[in-house]
Coordinates of C-alpha atoms in Angstrom, one line a residue:
X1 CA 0.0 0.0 0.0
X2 CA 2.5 2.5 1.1
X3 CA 4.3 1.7 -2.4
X4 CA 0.9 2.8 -4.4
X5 CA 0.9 5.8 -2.0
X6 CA 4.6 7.0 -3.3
X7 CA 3.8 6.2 -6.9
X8 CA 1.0 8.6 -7.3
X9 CA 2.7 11.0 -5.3
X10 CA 5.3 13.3 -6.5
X11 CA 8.6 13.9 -4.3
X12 CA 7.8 17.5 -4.5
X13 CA 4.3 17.2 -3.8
X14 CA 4.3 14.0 -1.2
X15 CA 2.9 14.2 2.1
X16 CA 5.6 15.0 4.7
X17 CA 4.0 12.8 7.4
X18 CA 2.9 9.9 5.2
X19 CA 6.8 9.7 3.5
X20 CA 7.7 9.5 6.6
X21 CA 5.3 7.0 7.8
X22 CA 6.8 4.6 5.1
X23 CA 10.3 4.8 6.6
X24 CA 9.4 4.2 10.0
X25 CA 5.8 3.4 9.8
X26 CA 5.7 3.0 14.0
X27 CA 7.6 6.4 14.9
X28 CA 5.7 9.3 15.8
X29 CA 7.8 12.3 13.7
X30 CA 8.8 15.4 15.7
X31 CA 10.1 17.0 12.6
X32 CA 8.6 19.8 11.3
X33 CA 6.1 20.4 8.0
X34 CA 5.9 23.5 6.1
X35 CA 2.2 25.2 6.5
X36 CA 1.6 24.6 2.4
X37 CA 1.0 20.8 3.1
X38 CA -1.8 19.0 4.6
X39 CA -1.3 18.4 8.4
X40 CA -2.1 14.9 9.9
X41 CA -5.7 14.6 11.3
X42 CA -4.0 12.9 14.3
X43 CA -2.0 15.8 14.9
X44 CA -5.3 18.1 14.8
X45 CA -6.8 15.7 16.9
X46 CA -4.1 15.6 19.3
X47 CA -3.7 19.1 19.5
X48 CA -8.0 19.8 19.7
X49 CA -7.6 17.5 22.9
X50 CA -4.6 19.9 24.3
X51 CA -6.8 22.7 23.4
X52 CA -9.8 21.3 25.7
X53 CA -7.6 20.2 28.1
X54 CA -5.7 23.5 28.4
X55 CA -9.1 25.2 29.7
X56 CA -11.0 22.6 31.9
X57 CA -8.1 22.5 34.3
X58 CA -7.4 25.7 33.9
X59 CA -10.7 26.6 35.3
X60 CA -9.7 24.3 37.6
X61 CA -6.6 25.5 39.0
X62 CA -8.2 29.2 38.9
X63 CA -11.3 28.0 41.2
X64 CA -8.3 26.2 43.4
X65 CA -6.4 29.1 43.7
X66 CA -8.3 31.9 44.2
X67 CA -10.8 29.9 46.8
X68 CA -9.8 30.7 50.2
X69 CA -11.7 27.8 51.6
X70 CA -9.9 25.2 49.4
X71 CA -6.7 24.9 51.5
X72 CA -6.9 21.1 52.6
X73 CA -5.1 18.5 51.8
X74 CA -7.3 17.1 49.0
X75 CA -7.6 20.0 47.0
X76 CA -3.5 20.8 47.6
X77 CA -3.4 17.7 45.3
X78 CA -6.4 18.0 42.7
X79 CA -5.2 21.0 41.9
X80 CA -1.4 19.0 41.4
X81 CA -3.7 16.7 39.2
X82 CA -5.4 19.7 37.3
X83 CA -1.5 21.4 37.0
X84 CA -0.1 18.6 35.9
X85 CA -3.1 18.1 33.1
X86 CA -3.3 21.5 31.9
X87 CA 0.1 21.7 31.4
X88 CA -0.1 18.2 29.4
X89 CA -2.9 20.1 27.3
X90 CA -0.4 23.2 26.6
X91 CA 2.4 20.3 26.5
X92 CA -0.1 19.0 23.3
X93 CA -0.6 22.7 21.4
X94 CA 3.1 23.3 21.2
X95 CA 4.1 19.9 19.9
X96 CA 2.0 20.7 16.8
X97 CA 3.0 24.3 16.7
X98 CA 6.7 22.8 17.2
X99 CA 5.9 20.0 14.4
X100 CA 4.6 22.1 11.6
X101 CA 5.7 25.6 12.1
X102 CA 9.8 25.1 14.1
X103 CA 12.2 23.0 12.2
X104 CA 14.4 22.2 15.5
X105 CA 15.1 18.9 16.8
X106 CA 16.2 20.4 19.5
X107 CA 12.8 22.1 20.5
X108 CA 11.5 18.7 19.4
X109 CA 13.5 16.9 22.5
X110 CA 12.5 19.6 24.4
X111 CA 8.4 19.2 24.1
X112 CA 8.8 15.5 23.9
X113 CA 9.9 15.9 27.6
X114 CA 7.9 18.4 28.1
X115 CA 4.9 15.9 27.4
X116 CA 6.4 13.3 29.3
X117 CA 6.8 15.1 33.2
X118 CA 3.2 16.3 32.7
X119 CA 1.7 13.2 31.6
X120 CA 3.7 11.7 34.5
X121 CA 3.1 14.2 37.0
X122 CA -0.3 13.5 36.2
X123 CA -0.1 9.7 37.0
X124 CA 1.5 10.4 39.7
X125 CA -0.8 12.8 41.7
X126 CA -3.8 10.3 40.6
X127 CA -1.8 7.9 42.7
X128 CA -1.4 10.6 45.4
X129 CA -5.1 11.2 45.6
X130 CA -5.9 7.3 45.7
X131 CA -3.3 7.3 49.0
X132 CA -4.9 10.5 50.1
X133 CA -8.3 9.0 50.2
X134 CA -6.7 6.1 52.0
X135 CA -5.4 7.6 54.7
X136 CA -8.2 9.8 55.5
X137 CA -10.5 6.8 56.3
X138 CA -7.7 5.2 58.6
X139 CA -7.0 8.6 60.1
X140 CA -10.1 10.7 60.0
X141 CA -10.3 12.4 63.4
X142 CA -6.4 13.8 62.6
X143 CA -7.0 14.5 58.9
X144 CA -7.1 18.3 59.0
X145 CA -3.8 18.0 61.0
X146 CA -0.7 20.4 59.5
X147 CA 1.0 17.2 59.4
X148 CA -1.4 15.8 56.9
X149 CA -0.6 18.7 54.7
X150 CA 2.7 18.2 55.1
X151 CA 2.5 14.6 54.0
X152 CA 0.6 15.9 50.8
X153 CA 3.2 18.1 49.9
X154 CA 5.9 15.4 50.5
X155 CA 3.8 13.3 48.1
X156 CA 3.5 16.1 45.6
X157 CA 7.6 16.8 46.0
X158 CA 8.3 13.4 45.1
X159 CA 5.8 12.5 42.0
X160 CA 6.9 16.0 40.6
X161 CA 10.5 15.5 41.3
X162 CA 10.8 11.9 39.8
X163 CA 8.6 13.6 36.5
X164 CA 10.5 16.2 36.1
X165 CA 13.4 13.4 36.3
X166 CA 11.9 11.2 33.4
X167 CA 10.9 14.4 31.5
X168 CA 14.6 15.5 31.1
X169 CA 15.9 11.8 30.2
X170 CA 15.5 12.7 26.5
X171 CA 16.5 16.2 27.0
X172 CA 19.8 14.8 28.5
X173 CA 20.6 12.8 25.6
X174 CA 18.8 9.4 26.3
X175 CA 17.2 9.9 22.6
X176 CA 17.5 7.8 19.2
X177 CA 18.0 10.6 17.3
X178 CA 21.7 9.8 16.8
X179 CA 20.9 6.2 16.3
X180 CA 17.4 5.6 14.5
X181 CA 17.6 1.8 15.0
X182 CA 17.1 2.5 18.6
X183 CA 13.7 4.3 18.3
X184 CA 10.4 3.2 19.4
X185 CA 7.2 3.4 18.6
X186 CA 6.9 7.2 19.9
X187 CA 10.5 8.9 18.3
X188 CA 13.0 10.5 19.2
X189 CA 12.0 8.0 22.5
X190 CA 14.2 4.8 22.4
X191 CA 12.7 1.9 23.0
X192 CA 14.6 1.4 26.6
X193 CA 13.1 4.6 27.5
X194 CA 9.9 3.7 26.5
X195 CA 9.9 0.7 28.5
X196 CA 10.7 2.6 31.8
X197 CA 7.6 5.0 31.5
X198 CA 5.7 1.8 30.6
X199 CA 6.6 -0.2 33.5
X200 CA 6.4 3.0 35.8
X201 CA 2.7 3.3 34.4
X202 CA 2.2 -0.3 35.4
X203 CA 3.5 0.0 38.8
X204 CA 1.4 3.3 39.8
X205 CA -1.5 1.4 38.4
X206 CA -1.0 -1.7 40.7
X207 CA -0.2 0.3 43.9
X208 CA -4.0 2.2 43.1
X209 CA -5.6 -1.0 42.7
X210 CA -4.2 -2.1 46.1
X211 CA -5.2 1.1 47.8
X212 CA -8.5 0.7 46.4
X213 CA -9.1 -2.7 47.4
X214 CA -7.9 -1.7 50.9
X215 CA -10.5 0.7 50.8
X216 CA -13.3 -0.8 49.9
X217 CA -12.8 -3.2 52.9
X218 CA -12.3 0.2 55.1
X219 CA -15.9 0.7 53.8
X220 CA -17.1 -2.3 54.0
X221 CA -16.2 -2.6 57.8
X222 CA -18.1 0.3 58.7
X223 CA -21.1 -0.6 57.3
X224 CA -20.9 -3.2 59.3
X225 CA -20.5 -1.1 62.4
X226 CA -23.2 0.7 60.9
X227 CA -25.3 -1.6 60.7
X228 CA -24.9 -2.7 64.4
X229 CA -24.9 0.7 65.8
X230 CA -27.6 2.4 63.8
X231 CA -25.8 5.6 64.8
X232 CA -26.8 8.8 62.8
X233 CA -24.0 10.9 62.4
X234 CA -21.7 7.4 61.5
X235 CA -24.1 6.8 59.1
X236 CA -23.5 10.5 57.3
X237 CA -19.5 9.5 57.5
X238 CA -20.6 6.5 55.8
X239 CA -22.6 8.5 53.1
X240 CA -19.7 10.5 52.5
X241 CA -17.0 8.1 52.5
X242 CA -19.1 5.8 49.9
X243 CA -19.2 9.0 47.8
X244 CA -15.4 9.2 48.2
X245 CA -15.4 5.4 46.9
X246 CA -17.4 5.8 44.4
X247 CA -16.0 8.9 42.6
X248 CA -12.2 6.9 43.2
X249 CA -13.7 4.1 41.4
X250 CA -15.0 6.1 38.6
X251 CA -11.3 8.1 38.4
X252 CA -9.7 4.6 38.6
X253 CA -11.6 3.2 36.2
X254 CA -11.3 5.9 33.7
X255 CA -7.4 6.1 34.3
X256 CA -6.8 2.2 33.4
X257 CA -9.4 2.0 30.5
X258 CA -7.6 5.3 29.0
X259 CA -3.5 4.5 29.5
X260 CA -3.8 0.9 29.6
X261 CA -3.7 0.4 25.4
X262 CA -0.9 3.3 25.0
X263 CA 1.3 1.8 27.9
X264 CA 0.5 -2.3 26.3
X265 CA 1.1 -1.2 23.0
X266 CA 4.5 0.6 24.3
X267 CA 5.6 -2.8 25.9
X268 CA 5.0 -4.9 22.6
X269 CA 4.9 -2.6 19.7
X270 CA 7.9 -2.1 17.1
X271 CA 9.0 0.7 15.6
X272 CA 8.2 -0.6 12.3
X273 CA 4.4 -1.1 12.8
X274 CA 2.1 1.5 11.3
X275 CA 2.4 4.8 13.2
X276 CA -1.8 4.8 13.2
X277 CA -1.2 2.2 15.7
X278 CA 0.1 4.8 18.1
X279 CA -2.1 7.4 17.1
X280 CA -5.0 5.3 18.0
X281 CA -3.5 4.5 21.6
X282 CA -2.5 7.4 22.5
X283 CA -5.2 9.6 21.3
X284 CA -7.8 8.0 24.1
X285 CA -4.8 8.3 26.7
X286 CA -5.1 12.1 26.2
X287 CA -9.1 11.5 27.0
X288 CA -7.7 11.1 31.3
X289 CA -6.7 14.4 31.4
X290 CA -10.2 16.0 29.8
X291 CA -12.2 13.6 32.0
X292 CA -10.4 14.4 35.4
X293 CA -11.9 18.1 35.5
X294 CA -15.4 17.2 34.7
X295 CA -15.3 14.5 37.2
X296 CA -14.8 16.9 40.3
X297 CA -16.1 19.9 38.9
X298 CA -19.5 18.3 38.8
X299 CA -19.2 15.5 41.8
X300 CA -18.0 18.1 44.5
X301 CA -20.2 20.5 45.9
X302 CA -17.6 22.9 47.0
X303 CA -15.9 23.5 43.7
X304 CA -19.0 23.9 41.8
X305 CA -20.2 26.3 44.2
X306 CA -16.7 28.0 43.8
X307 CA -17.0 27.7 40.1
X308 CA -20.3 29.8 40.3
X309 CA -18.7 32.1 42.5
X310 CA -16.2 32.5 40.0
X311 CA -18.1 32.5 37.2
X312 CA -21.0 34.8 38.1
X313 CA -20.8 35.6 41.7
X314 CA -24.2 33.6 42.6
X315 CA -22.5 32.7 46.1
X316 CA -20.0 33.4 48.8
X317 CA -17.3 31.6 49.8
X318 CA -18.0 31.0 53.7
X319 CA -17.1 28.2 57.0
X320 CA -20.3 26.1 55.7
X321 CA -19.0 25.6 52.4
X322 CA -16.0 23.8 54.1
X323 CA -15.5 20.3 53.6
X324 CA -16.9 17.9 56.6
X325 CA -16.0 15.1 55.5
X326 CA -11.7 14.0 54.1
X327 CA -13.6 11.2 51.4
X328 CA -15.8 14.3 50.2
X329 CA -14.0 13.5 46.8

């Protein structure tokens, strides 16, 4: 096929991304296109996602940061979460600015990292928030201790700290550009280093599915003391810690069915498969970072009421709108 495709197509008139595509079919090219030629729909898909992105958590992070009242631990790291995906979203725009408008492989290696400590910082504060949630149902009478914000931000220091680490890898010179042989399915990424985020996605996502599990028996053990003591305020703790579980399992669920293909396919695919094969993958893996926003935007009281606040002034920020409860997320 890809031999039809250079027949009918003139040198002078071929498809920058396609020619390329037929060299090393399973590389996503950095390299940029002048504006005359057509542009990849992948690309403008990828960079319409980076565009929504962009402003959902950047509503986010606005209603986060200019909210008083949203000081606790739990918002400390949504609004990591909602940093690390609107900067993912910007990360997104620039690579097809970068792609089609700069002819640098430098700049290249430097979005390509770019991309890599948000998506990762990201992952990372998804985990921080599934340990978050964790501890607040061991520890909920001490919760809104300093020294649970100062566990947050030591959680928030690491999983930014080992991001930025990963992010610079390429930067640094751990890149196939030298040495296109070494490339993976996502270039100037070598295959090693493609591995690592791989396997670092896999272990985040097993360490969740262990806190989750843990929690769910938290739960389930005080329904049963529920159930025994018939106590009414124990019961509201148990309303709000099901909604905690609940919105967790719906984050959790939506984080695995939307990086699980990218990070299989990173693990098994070869450079020389057909770069649609990443496209495909990695495309729906973008979807996380769009969902996150909506998800507490419209499954927690307090930022929605911050939102209209923001928004329109409809209410005031005051003590009540305070959260009661640490699994009010």
């Amino acid at each position: 096929m890809n031999g039809a495709v250079m027949v009918n197509i003139s040198s002078s008139a071929a498809v920058p991304w396609l020619a390329e595509s037929s060299e090393r079919n399973g590389s996503l090219q950095y390299s940029a296109a002048p504006l005359g030629f057509p542009v990849n729909p992948w690309d403008i898909m990828l960079c319409m996602s980076g565009a929504v992105i962009a402003c959902e958590n950047a509503i986010v992070v606005a209603i986060i940061f200019y909210t008083p009242t949203l000081r606790t631990p739990m918002f400390v790291l949504i609004g990591s979460l909602a940093t690390a995906d609107l900067l993912a979203g910007v990360g997104l725009i620039l690579n097809f600015v970068f792609r089609y408008v700069v002819s640098s492989e430098t700049v290249s290696l430097v979005t390509v990292g770019f991309l890599v400590a948000s998506f990762t910082a990201s992952i990372g504060s998804l985990l921080a928030i599934t340990a978050d949630r964790y501890f607040s149902l061991c520890n909920a009478l001490t919760y809104f201790s300093d020294e649970t914000l100062r566990c947050a931000h030591a959680m928030l220091l690491v999983t930014w700290g080992a991001s930025l680490g990963l992010g610079l890898l390429p930067v640094l010179g751990w890149n196939c550009l030298g040495e296109p042989r070494a490339c993976s399915v996502v270039r100037p990424l070598t295959r090693g280093n493609l591995t690592l985020l791989a396997a670092s996605f896999f272990v985040i996502f097993a360490l969740m599915l262990s806190l989750y599990a843990r929690i769910c028996k938290i739960v389930c053990r005080h329904a049963q003391q529920i159930a025994l003591q018939q106590h009414f305020l124990a019961a509201t703790h148990y309303a709000a810690a099901k909604k905690g579980v609940s919105t967790l399992a719906i984050v959790l669920g939506t984080f695995g069915a939307s990086w699980l293909p990218f990070a299989t396919y990173c693990l098994v695919g070869q450079r020389e498969y057909p770069a649609v094969y990443t496209y495909a993958t990695l495309l729906p893996a973008t979807y996380n970072s769009m969902i996150n926003p909506i998800i507490y935007a419209y499954r927690n009281t307090e930022i929605q009421r911050s939102l209209y606040l923001l928004l329109c002034g409809c209410f005031r920020p005051s003590g009540a709108y305070r959260s009661r409860s640490p699994s009010d997320v």
